[in-house]
Each structure stands twice: as structure tokens, then as C-alpha cells.
CSV table of C-alpha atoms in Angstrom, one decimal:
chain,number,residue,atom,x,y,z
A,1,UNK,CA,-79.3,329.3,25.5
A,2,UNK,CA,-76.7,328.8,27.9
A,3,UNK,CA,-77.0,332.4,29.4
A,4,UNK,CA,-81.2,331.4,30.3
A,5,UNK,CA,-79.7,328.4,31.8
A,6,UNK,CA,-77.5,330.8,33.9
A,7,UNK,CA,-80.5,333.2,34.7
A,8,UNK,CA,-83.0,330.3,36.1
A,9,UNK,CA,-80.6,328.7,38.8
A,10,UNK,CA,-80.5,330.0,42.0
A,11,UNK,CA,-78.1,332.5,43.3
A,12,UNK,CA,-75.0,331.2,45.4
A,13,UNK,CA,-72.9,332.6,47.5
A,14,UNK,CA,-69.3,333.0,47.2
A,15,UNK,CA,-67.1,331.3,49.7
A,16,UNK,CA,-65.2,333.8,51.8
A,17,UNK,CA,-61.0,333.3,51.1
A,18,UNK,CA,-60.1,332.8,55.0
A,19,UNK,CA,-62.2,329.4,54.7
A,20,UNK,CA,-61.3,326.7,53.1
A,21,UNK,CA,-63.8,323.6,51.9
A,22,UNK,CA,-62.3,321.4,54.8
A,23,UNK,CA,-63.5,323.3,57.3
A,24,UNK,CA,-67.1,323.5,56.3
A,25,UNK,CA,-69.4,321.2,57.8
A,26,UNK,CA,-70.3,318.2,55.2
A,27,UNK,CA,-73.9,317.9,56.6
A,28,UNK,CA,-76.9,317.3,54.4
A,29,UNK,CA,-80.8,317.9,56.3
A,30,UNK,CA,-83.6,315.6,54.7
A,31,UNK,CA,-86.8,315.9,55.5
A,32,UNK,CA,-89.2,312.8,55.5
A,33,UNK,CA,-92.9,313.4,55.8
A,34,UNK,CA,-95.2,310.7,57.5
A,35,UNK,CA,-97.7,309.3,56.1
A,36,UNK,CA,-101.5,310.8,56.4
A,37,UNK,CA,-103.0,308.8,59.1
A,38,UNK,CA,-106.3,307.3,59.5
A,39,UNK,CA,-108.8,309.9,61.7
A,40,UNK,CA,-108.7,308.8,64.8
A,41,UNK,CA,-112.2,306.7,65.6
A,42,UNK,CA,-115.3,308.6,67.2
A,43,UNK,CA,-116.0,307.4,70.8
A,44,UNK,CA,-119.4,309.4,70.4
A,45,UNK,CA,-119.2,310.3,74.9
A,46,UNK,CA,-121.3,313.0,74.8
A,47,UNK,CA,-124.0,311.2,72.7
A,48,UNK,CA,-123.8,308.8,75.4
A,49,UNK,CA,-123.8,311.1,78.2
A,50,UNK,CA,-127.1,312.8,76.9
A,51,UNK,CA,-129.0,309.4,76.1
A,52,UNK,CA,-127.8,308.6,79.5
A,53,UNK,CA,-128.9,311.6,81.2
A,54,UNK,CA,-132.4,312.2,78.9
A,55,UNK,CA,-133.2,308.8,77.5
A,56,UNK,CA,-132.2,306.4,79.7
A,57,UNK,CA,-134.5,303.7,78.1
A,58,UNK,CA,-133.6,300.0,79.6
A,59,UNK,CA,-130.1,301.6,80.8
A,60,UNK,CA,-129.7,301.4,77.1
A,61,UNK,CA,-127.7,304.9,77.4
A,62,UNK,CA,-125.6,304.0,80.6
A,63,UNK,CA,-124.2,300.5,78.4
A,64,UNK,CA,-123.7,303.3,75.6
A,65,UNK,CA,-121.8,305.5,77.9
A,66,UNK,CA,-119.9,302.6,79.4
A,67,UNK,CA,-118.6,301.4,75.5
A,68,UNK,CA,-118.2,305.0,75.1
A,69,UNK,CA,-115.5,305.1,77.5
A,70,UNK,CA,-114.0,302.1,76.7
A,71,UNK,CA,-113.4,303.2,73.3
A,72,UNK,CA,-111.6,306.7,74.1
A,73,UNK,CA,-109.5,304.4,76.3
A,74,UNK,CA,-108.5,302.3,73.6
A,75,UNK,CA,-107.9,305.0,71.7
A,76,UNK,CA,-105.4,306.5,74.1
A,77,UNK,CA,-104.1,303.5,74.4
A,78,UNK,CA,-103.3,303.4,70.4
A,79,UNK,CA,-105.5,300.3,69.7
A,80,UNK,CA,-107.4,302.2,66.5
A,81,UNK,CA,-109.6,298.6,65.9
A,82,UNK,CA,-110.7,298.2,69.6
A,83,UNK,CA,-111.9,301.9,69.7
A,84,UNK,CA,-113.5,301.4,66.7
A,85,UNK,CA,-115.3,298.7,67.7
A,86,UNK,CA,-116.5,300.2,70.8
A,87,UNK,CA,-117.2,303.3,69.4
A,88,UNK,CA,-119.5,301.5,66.8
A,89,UNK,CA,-121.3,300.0,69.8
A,90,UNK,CA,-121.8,303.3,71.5
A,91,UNK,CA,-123.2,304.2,68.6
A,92,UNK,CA,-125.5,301.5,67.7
A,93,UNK,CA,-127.0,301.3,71.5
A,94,UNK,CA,-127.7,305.3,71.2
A,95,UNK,CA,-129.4,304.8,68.1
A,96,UNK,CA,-131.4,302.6,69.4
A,97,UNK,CA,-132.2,304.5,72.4
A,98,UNK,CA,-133.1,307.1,70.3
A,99,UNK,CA,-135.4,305.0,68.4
A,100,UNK,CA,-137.3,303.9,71.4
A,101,UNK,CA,-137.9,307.3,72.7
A,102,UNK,CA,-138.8,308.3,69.9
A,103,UNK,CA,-141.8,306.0,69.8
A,104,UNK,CA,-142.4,306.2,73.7
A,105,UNK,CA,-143.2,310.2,72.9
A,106,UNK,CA,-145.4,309.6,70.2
A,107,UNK,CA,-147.4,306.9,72.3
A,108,UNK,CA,-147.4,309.1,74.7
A,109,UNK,CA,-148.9,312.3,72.9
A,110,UNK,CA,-150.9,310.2,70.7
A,111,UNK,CA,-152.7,308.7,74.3
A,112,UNK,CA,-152.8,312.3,75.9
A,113,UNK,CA,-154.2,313.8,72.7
């Protein structure tokens, strides 16, 4: 039993007879592993550049690209909360640009049609 013991531990290397034990350094490395963090938040700036450019409903796209930009500032800035809630704006306002051209199209081909 004693001889598997001996078998599974690592090999080590002898120490050399000019050196004794005080002369080696007494230094011990640890490694400490952070935490996972959070993805960073979505500012969503080229959503809001092409609602801006294409859909510009009510400047609905230009506010979206202006919350846009304010949230990859915060986020630069390490606020996670404020980008997120900026982002979310961003979002929300290019949604509902989206929405309303959307239904300006179809009222549009459904008249020309």
C-alpha cells in the first residue's frame, strides 16, 4: 500500500549539496481568481444611429441616440446601473420607432395599393 502511495505523488527534486535550506527563498505564489462579473450593459448606438438615420419618426431616433451615448458613457465611467438605465431607454424609444414605421409603411402601401 505504502509503495502506491509513493508512486502517485509527484516527483521532487533533490536539493543540490553546495545549498543549504537557508539560502533558498521562503516565498509561496497564490493565485486568487476574481469573481465572474456581470456583462457589461448594451448601450444599443448603432440601433440608434440607424433609427436615427432611416426612421427618424418625431426625432424619436435622435432622443434614442442621445440615451444611447449617455449610456456607453456611464459605462466607461463604471456606473453599471446608470448605463443600464439608459441603455434600456435607448432601447425602449427604438422600439418604438420601429413600431411606428412600421405602421407608416403599411399605411402607406395600403393607400398606394
Amino acid at each position: 500500500r505504502t509503495r502506491e502511495m509513493q508512486q502517485s505523488l509527484p516527483p521532487y527534486e533533490v536539493l543540490p549539496t553546495d545549498v543549504t535550506m537557508e539560502e533558498l527563498s521562503r516565498s509561496t505564489t497564490v493565485m486568487l481568481e476574481e469573481p465572474p462579473q456581470p456583462p457589461p450593459p448594451r448601450d444599443h448606438l448603432v440601433w440608434s444611429l440607424f433609427t436615427t438615420i432611416y426612421g427618424n419618426f418625431c426625432c424619436l431616433g435622435l432622443l434614442a441616440f442621445v440615451f444611447s451615448v449617455k449610456s456607453r458613457d456611464r459605462k466607461m465611467l463604471g456606473d453599471h446601473s446608470g448605463a443600464l438605465s439608459y441603455g434600456s431607454t435607448a432601447k425602449y424609444l427604438n422600439i418604438t420607432a420601429l413600431v411606428i414605421n412600421i405602421i407608416i409603411v403599411v399605411i402607406v402601401v395600403t393607400v398606394v395599393a
